[in-house]
Short mmCIF file of C-alpha atoms (C1' of nucleotides) in Angstrom, two decimals:
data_model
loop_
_atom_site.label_atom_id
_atom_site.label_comp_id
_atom_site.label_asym_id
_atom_site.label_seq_id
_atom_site.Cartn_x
_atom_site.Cartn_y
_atom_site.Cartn_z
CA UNK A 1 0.00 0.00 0.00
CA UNK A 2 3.02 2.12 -0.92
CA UNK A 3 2.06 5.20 -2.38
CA UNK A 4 4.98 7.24 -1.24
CA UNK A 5 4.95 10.60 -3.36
CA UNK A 6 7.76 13.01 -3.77
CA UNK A 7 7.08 16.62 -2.19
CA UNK A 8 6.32 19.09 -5.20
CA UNK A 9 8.84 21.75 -5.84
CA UNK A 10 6.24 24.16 -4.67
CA UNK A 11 5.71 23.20 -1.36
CA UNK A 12 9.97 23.21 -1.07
CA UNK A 13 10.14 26.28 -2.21
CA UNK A 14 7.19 27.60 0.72
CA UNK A 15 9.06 25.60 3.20
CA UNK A 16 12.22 27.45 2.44
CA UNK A 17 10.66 31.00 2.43
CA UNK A 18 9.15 29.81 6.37
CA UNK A 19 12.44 28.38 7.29
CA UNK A 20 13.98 31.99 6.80
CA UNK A 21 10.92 33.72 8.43
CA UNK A 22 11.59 30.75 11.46
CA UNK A 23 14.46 32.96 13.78
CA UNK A 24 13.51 36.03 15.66
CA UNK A 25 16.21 38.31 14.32
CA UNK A 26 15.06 37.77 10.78
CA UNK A 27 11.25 37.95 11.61
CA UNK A 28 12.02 41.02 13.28
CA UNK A 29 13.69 42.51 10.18
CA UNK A 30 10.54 41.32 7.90
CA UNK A 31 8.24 42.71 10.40
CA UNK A 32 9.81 46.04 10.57
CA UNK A 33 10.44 46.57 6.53
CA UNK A 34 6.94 45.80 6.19
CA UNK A 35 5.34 47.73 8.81
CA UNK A 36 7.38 50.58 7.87
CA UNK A 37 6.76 49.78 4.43
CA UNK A 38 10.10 50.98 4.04
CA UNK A 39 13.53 50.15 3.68
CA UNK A 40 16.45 50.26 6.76
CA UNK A 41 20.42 49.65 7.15
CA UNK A 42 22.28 46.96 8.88
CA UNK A 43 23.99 49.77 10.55
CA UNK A 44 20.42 50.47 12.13
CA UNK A 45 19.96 46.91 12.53
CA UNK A 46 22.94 45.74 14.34
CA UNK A 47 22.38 48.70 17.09
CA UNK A 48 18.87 47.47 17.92
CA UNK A 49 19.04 43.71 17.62
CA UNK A 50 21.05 41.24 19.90
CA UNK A 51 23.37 40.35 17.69
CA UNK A 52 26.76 41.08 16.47
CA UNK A 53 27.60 42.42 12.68
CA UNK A 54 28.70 39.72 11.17
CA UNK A 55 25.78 37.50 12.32
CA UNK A 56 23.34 40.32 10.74
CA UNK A 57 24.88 39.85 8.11
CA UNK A 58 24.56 36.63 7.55
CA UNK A 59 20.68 36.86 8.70
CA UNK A 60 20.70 39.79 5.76
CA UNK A 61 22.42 37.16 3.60
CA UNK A 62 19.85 34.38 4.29
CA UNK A 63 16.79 36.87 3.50
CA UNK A 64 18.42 37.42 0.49
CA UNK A 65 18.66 34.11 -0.56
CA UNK A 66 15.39 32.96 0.15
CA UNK A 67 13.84 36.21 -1.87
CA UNK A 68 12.33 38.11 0.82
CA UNK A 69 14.47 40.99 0.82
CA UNK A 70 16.67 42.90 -1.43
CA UNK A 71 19.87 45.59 -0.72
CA UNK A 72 20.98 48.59 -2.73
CA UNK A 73 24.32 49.40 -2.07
CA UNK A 74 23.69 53.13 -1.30
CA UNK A 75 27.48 54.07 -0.20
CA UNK A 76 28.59 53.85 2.02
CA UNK A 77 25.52 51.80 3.55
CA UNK A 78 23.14 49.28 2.26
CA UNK A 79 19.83 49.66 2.12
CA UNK A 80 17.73 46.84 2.68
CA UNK A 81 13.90 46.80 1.41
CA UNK A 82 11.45 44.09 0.88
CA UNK A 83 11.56 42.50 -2.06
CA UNK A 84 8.05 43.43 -3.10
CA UNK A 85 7.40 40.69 -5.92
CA UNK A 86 8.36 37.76 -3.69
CA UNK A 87 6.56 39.36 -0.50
CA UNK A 88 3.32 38.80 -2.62
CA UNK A 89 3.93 35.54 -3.91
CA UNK A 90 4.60 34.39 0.04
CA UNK A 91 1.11 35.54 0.56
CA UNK A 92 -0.67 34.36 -2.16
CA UNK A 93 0.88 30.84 -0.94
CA UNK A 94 -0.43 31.26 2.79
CA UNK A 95 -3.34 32.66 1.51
CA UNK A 96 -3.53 29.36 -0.71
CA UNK A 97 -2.44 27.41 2.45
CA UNK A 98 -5.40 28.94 4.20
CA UNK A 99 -7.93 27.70 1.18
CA UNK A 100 -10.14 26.36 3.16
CA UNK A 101 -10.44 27.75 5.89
CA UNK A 102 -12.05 31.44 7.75
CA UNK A 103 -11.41 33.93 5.08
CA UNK A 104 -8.51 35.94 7.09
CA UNK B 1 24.71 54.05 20.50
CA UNK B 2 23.61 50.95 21.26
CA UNK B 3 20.42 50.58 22.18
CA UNK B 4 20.05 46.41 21.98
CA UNK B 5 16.45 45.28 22.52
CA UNK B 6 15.50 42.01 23.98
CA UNK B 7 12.84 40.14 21.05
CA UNK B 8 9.88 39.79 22.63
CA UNK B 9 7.90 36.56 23.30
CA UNK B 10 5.66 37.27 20.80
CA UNK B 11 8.48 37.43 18.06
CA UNK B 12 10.13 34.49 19.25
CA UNK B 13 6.80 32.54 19.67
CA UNK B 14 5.98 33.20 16.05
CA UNK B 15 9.24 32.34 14.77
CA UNK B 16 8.84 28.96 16.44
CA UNK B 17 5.65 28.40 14.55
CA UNK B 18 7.07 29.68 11.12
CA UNK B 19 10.31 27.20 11.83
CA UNK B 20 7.68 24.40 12.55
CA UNK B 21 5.96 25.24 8.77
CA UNK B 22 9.76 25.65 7.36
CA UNK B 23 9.54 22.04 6.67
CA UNK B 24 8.39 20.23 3.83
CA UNK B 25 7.00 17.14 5.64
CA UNK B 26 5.25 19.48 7.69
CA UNK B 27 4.27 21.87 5.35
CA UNK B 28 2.48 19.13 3.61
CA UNK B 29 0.73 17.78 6.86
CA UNK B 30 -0.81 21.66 7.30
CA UNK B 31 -1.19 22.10 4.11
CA UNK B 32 -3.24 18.91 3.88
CA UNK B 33 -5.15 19.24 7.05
CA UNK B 34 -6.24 22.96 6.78
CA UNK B 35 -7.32 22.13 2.95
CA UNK B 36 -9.60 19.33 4.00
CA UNK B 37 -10.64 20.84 6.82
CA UNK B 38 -10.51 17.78 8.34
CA UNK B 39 -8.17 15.08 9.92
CA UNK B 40 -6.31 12.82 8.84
CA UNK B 41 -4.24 9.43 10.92
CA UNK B 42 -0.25 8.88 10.92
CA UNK B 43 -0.29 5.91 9.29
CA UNK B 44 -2.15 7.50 5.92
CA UNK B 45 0.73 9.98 5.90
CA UNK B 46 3.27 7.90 6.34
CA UNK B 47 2.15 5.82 3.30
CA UNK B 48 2.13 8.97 1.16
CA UNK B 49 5.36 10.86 2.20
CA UNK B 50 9.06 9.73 1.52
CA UNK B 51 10.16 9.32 5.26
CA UNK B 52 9.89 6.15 7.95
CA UNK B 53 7.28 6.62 10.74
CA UNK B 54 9.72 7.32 13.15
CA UNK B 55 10.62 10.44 11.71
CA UNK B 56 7.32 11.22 11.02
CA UNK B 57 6.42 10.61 14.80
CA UNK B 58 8.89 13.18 15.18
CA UNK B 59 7.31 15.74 12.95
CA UNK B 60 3.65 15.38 14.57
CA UNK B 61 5.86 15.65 17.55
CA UNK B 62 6.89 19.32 16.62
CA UNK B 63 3.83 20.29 14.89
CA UNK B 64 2.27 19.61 18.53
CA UNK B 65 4.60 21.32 20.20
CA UNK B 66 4.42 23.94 18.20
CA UNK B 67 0.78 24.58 18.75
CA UNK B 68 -0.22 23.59 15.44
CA UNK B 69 -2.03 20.32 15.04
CA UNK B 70 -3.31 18.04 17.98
CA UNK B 71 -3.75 14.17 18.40
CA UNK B 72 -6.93 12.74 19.57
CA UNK B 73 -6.96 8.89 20.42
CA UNK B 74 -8.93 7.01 18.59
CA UNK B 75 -7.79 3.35 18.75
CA UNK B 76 -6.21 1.72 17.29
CA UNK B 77 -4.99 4.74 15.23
CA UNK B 78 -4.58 8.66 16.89
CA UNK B 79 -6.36 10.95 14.51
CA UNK B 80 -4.68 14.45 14.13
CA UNK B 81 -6.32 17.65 13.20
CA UNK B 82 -5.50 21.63 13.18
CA UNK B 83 -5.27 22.91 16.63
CA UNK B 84 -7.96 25.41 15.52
CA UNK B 85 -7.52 27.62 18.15
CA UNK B 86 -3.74 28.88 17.24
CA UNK B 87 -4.15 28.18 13.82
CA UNK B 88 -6.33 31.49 14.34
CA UNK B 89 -3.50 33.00 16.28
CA UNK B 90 -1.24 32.19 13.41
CA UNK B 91 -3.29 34.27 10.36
CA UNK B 92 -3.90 36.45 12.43
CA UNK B 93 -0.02 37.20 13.28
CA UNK B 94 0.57 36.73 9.69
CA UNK B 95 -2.03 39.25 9.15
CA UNK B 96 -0.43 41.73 11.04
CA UNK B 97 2.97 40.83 9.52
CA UNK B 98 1.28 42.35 6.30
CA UNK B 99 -0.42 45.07 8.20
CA UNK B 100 1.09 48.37 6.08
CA UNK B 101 0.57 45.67 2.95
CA UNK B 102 -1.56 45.48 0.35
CA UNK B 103 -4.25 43.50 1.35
CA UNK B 104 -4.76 39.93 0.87
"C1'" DT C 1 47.92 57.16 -0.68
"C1'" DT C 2 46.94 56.37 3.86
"C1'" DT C 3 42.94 56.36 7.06
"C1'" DA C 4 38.42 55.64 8.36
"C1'" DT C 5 33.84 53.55 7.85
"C1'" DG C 6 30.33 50.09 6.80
"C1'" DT C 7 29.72 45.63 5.54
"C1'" DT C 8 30.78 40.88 4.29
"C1'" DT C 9 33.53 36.60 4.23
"C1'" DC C 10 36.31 33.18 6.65
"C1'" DG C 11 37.27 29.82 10.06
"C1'" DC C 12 35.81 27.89 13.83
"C1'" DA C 13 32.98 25.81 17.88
"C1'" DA C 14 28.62 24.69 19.95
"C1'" DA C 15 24.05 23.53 19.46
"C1'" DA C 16 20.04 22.09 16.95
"C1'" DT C 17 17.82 19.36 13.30
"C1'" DA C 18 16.74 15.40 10.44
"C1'" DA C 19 16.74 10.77 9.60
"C1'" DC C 20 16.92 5.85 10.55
"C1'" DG C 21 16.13 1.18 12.74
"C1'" DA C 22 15.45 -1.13 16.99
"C1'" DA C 23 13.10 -1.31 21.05
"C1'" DA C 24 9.28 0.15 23.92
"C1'" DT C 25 4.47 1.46 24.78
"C1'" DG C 26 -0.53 1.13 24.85
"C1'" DA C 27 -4.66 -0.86 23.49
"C1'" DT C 28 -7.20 -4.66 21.52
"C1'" DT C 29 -8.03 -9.30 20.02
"C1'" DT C 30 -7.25 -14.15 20.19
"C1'" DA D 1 -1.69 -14.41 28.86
"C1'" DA D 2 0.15 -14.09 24.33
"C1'" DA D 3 -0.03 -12.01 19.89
"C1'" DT D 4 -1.06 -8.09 17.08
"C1'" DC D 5 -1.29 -3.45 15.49
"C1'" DA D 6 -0.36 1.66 15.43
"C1'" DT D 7 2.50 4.72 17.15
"C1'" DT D 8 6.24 6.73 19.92
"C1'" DT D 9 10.70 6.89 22.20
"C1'" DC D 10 15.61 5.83 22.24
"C1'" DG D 11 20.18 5.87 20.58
"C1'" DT D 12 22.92 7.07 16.99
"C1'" DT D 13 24.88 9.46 12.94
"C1'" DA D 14 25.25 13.06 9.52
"C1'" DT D 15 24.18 17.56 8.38
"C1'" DT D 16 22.77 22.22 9.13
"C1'" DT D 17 22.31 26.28 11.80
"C1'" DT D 18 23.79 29.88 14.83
"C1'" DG D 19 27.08 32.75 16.63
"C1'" DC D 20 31.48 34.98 17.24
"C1'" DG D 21 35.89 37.53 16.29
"C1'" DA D 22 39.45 38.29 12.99
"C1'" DA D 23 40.48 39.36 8.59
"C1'" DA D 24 39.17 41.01 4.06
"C1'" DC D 25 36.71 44.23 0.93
"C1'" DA D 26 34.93 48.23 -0.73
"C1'" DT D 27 34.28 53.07 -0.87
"C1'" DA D 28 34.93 57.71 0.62
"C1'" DA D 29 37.50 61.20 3.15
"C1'" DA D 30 41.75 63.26 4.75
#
DNA sequence: TTTATGTTTCGCAAAATAACGAAATGATTT
DNA sequence: AAATCATTTCGTTATTTTGCGAAACATAAA
């Protein structure tokens, strides 16, 4: 009764983007470019959070990777935004995720 | 300059639940039980996805923890649904994650 | 061209995660 | 009481993640 399927590429790809919202200091950035709707440096960033520079960075890094954010190199800072066209796609996925269920 | 804040529980407590979804297993499981609405038994899952049912225990295992899903016993099998309750907690913090958004 | 500034990469150590099979548990049936 | 069935826990191994400081990289200012 082995009907053992192989996870789509889709639902990799979601898992991935929740894996980098899964730690606190990267949350917080996501939470804070979107409230602000804005865009903030790691200079900023390293002041307020609990965490040294280099382990922002690679926080920034990981963001990056998984699509959620972007940086403009803005000398002699970075600026770090949302990356807008991934943002939506993540929600259209959790909206998908939430199909079924109490409209949210 | 520093001005280091402590993340607050509610940061951290969401990041747990979006490291619990950053899985694909468990992505799946969600996935599957908030699109049916319904529940569904370990042993049905464990037939459909590529890992043994000890790691899957595992995975239920975390998804409880995490507040997201909840075993009832129903022998011989334990039948697991959405913990409804949270899973209301969770759109709603994802909600607010979008607040300055666009809306969903 | 040296100095200063902001950020990232490197190298490392500690901790957490993921996966498995074997053994244990709990409940039911024989 | 023994056998059976669904599931979980245990013990282990391999891999990944998190964090740091030192060093490296740019770029701009002196």
């Amino acid at each position: 009764m082995e009907q053992k399927i192989e996870l789509s590429q889709e639902i990799r790809e979601l898992a991935n983007i929740y894996k980098a919202m899964g730690h606190p200091v990267r949350l917080y950035i996501l939470q804070k470019l979107s409230q602000m709707n804005s865009c903030c440096y790691s200079g900023d960033l390293v002041d307020e959070l609990p965490v040294g520079r280099s382990t922002l960075s690679q926080h920034l890094k990981e963001l990056k990777y998984a699509g959620l954010i972007q940086g403009e190199i803005e000398p002699p800072y970075i600026k770090y935004c949302l990356n807008r066209k991934n943002w939506e796609k993540v929600k259209t996925s959790f909206h998908k995720l939430f199909k079924e269920d109490i409209a949210i």
